[in-house]
Amino acid sequence: MSNQIKTNYPALYTLITVFFFWGFIAAGNSIFIPFCKSYFSLDQFQSQLVDFAFYTAYYIGALLLFALGDLSGKDIVGKWGYKKSIVYGLLFSALGAGAMIIAVEASVYAGMLVGLFIVALGFSLQQTAANPFAILLGDPKTGASRVNLGGGINSFGTTIGPIIVALALFGTAASISDEQIKTLELNKVVLLYVGVGLLFVAAAALFWFSKKVPSGIANEPMEKANKALRTLVIMTVLLAACFVPIFKTYQLDTTNYCDADFSDLEQYRMLWLSGALLVVVGGLMFSYTSAKKKSEGWGAMQYPQLVLGMLAIFTYVGVEVAVGSNLGELLKLDEFGGLQSSEIAPYISMYWGSLMIGRWAGAISVFNLQGMKKTLALLIIPIIAFGIILGVNIISGKDMKPLYWYIVCVIIQIIAFFLSKDKPARTLMIFGTFGVIAMLIGLFSTGTIAIYAFLSGGLACSIMWPSIFSLSIIGLGKYTSQGSAFLVMMILGGGIIPPLQGKLSDIIGIHQSYIVAVVCFAYLTLFAVLVKGILKKQNIDVDAIEAEGSH
């Protein structure tokens, strides 16, 4: 008789819809940002507050869960059970969708940001529970394949999210000028969030009433890390202190300002934004050096690979979101096609779809294919994924001819996969270098070549999360779960780096602002080199590590 645990497919299929929501909303924001900029007459920094609200919520949610767990001595999500945690998260996101509906009806931008913040707070709770829950729904040995299935569905959400959101905002019109956007009715956006909210509630009901879904309660004690908690709380307070002065400047009456006054004001805002970045980098470096001197009270942060990995996740999520979120503004430049906000959806879809291409290719290793089968899969799967992206856009009525030759970039990525040989440090080094080169080509060129180069940022980012995750938590022992929670907190990068690039764009121009992406990819490449040395000192075989985790 076989002792193999059967996979709970009804629960798994319900769970992967949650993965889809994360991708759908996150990628849809890249269309929402240029729309809001035109509709509400915002500058680039203000439009990037969509990302600030969304990704900061991930950080706040994860920090609250960690703080409650540290104070009670028990993992809160484990205490509630994965099932209840996901239900609570879905209902919280539904509440956020309701807030979005009210804000859209009232045409209040700040209200929309609050709505997105609440939606993402729910996502934070869902994401904390979903990965271990996917493993729990069957044989632990095949847990990675279920997590990767969720990641694949997440990436599909990122591909169609921009298309659906564009249809909700602009309808089926081939092109709407940015001036016409200001006169649009937002009733379709209301319908979109009514639909999203109802889907959240429906998914919660499926989980709650399904008797086949296990509760997933885990009453394991939580390792104390009071110094780490104190440092994170101080960082949070300092971050708030950096953003408040910036927000206050937007309440000033600037009607009588001359160009010199505006220049001084923008420099002032940039100074505070740079301060916010310094708070995160400085806080993590302080933790790194302090834990080296005395590890007691630092929990998982006593491990240098984890702290540098937290900065890597911060940088990775930041650059992934910033490249996509600023793309709409870049494409408005005459030298990049002079597109209207209503015309950018295919490019945004291809950017986020590029992550799907890489993740589908990265998931091949889960199926233990060998020899020619693996080679063929690595050659075919990315091309199939590319075809799907083209297909869903063409079906929705988009002209994809300008993106046909992007297949060349996909082929370069396939070559990078063969060179990386499923080794996380090597993979991160190769794809980080790929990202640096792509961004530099984009910076020093214009037109189709530059557009393809910036879109390739998605290909570079696609496989980074599992590589960074694996390299960061290896060797943590009893602190592994806590280290994972710290890494999820650093999704905060998506809330800091895009607004920083947005403000830099207001000062030096959107094209030149992509220097931020070059710096980010450079650090990710450096992290691959540094962590390899750190792990070797701990007598850990870097080449034996398998990539884990899903974003």
Coordinates of C-alpha atoms in Angstrom, one line a residue, residues 278-475:
L278 CA 19.5 55.8 3.5
V279 CA 17.3 54.8 6.4
V280 CA 16.7 51.3 4.9
V281 CA 20.3 50.8 3.7
G282 CA 21.8 52.3 6.9
G283 CA 19.4 50.3 9.2
L284 CA 20.3 47.0 7.5
M285 CA 24.1 47.8 7.6
F286 CA 23.8 48.8 11.3
S287 CA 22.1 45.4 11.9
Y288 CA 24.8 43.7 9.9
T289 CA 27.7 45.2 11.9
S290 CA 26.0 45.1 15.3
A291 CA 25.0 41.4 15.0
K292 CA 28.6 40.6 14.1
K293 CA 29.8 42.0 17.4
K294 CA 27.1 40.4 19.5
S295 CA 24.5 38.0 17.9
E296 CA 22.2 37.8 21.0
G297 CA 18.8 39.4 20.4
W298 CA 19.2 39.7 16.6
G299 CA 17.5 36.4 15.7
A300 CA 17.9 35.6 12.0
M301 CA 19.6 39.0 11.5
Q302 CA 22.8 37.5 13.1
Y303 CA 23.4 35.8 9.7
P304 CA 25.2 38.2 7.2
Q305 CA 23.7 36.3 4.2
L306 CA 20.2 37.1 5.5
V307 CA 20.8 40.9 6.1
L308 CA 22.5 41.3 2.7
G309 CA 19.7 39.2 1.2
M310 CA 17.1 41.6 2.8
L311 CA 18.8 44.5 1.0
A312 CA 18.8 42.3 -2.2
I313 CA 15.1 41.6 -2.0
F314 CA 14.5 45.3 -1.3
T315 CA 16.6 46.2 -4.4
Y316 CA 15.1 43.5 -6.5
V317 CA 11.4 44.3 -5.9
G318 CA 12.3 48.0 -6.2
V319 CA 13.9 47.7 -9.6
E320 CA 11.3 45.2 -10.9
V321 CA 8.4 47.6 -10.0
A322 CA 10.3 50.9 -10.9
V323 CA 11.2 49.8 -14.5
G324 CA 7.6 48.8 -15.2
S325 CA 5.9 51.7 -13.4
N326 CA 7.9 54.4 -15.1
L327 CA 7.7 52.7 -18.5
G328 CA 4.4 54.4 -19.4
E329 CA 5.9 57.9 -18.9
L330 CA 9.0 56.9 -20.9
L331 CA 6.9 55.8 -23.9
K332 CA 5.3 59.2 -24.1
L333 CA 8.6 60.7 -25.3
D334 CA 8.8 61.3 -29.0
E335 CA 12.1 59.3 -29.3
F336 CA 10.3 56.3 -27.7
G337 CA 7.2 56.4 -29.9
G338 CA 5.3 59.4 -28.5
L339 CA 2.5 57.0 -27.2
Q340 CA -0.6 58.1 -25.3
S341 CA -1.4 56.5 -21.9
S342 CA -4.1 54.4 -23.6
E343 CA -1.6 52.9 -26.0
I344 CA 1.0 51.5 -23.6
A345 CA -0.9 48.4 -22.4
P346 CA 0.9 46.0 -24.8
Y347 CA 4.3 47.2 -23.6
I348 CA 3.4 46.9 -20.0
S349 CA 1.9 43.5 -20.6
M350 CA 5.1 42.4 -22.3
Y351 CA 7.2 43.7 -19.5
W352 CA 5.3 41.8 -16.8
G353 CA 4.9 38.9 -19.2
S354 CA 8.7 38.8 -19.4
L355 CA 8.6 37.7 -15.7
M356 CA 6.2 34.9 -16.7
I357 CA 8.6 33.8 -19.5
G358 CA 11.5 33.5 -17.0
R359 CA 9.5 31.9 -14.2
W360 CA 8.0 29.2 -16.5
A361 CA 11.5 28.4 -17.7
G362 CA 12.8 28.4 -14.1
A363 CA 10.1 26.0 -13.0
I364 CA 11.3 23.3 -15.4
S365 CA 13.9 22.1 -12.9
V366 CA 11.1 21.1 -10.5
F367 CA 10.1 18.3 -12.9
N368 CA 13.6 16.6 -12.8
L369 CA 13.9 16.4 -16.6
Q370 CA 17.3 15.2 -17.8
G371 CA 19.3 15.4 -20.9
M372 CA 17.6 16.2 -24.2
K373 CA 14.1 16.5 -22.5
K374 CA 15.4 19.3 -20.3
T375 CA 17.2 21.0 -23.2
L376 CA 14.1 21.0 -25.3
A377 CA 11.9 22.3 -22.5
L378 CA 14.3 25.2 -21.9
L379 CA 14.1 26.0 -25.5
I380 CA 10.4 25.6 -26.1
I381 CA 8.7 26.8 -22.8
P382 CA 10.0 30.5 -23.0
I383 CA 8.9 30.7 -26.6
I384 CA 5.4 29.3 -25.8
A385 CA 5.1 31.8 -23.0
F386 CA 6.1 34.6 -25.4
G387 CA 3.4 33.4 -27.8
I388 CA 0.8 33.4 -25.1
I389 CA 1.6 37.1 -24.2
L390 CA 1.3 38.0 -27.9
G391 CA -1.9 36.0 -28.2
V392 CA -3.8 37.5 -25.2
N393 CA -2.9 41.0 -26.4
I394 CA -3.9 40.3 -30.0
I395 CA -7.2 38.8 -28.9
S396 CA -7.9 42.0 -26.9
G397 CA -7.4 44.0 -30.1
K398 CA -3.8 45.3 -29.5
D399 CA -1.3 45.8 -32.3
M400 CA 1.7 43.6 -31.3
K401 CA 3.7 44.0 -34.5
P402 CA 6.3 46.4 -32.8
L403 CA 7.1 43.6 -30.3
Y404 CA 7.5 40.6 -32.6
W405 CA 11.3 41.0 -32.6
Y406 CA 11.5 41.0 -28.8
I407 CA 11.9 37.3 -29.4
V408 CA 15.6 38.1 -29.8
C409 CA 15.7 39.2 -26.1
V410 CA 13.9 36.0 -25.1
I411 CA 16.5 33.9 -26.9
I412 CA 19.3 35.8 -25.1
Q413 CA 17.5 34.9 -21.8
I414 CA 17.4 31.2 -22.9
I415 CA 21.1 31.3 -23.4
A416 CA 21.5 32.8 -19.9
F417 CA 19.5 29.9 -18.4
F418 CA 21.8 27.4 -20.0
L419 CA 24.8 29.3 -18.6
S420 CA 23.4 29.5 -15.1
K421 CA 23.1 25.7 -14.7
D422 CA 20.4 25.9 -12.0
K423 CA 22.9 27.3 -9.5
P424 CA 21.4 30.3 -7.5
A425 CA 24.6 32.3 -7.1
R426 CA 25.6 31.8 -10.7
T427 CA 22.1 32.5 -11.9
L428 CA 21.9 35.7 -9.9
M429 CA 25.3 36.8 -11.2
I430 CA 24.4 36.2 -14.8
F431 CA 21.0 37.7 -14.7
G432 CA 22.2 40.7 -12.6
T433 CA 24.8 41.3 -15.3
F434 CA 22.2 40.9 -18.0
G435 CA 20.1 43.5 -16.2
V436 CA 23.0 46.0 -15.9
I437 CA 23.8 45.6 -19.6
A438 CA 20.2 45.9 -20.7
M439 CA 19.6 49.1 -18.7
L440 CA 22.9 50.7 -20.0
I441 CA 21.8 49.9 -23.6
G442 CA 18.5 51.5 -22.8
L443 CA 20.1 54.6 -21.3
F444 CA 22.5 55.2 -24.2
S445 CA 20.0 54.6 -27.0
T446 CA 16.4 55.4 -28.1
G447 CA 13.6 53.9 -30.1
T448 CA 13.0 50.2 -30.5
I449 CA 16.4 49.1 -29.3
A450 CA 16.0 51.1 -26.0
I451 CA 12.4 49.9 -25.5
Y452 CA 13.5 46.3 -25.9
A453 CA 16.4 46.9 -23.5
F454 CA 14.1 48.3 -20.8
L455 CA 11.5 45.5 -21.4
S456 CA 14.4 43.0 -20.9
G457 CA 14.5 44.2 -17.3
G458 CA 11.5 41.9 -16.8
L459 CA 13.5 39.0 -18.2
A460 CA 16.4 39.8 -15.9
C461 CA 14.2 40.0 -12.8
S462 CA 12.1 36.9 -13.6
I463 CA 14.3 34.3 -11.9
M464 CA 15.9 36.5 -9.1
W465 CA 13.4 36.0 -6.3
P466 CA 14.0 32.3 -5.7
S467 CA 17.8 32.7 -6.2
I468 CA 18.0 35.5 -3.6
F469 CA 15.6 33.7 -1.3
S470 CA 17.6 30.5 -1.3
L471 CA 21.0 32.2 -0.8
S472 CA 19.6 34.3 2.0
I473 CA 18.0 31.6 4.2
I474 CA 20.5 28.8 3.8
G475 CA 22.3 27.9 7.0

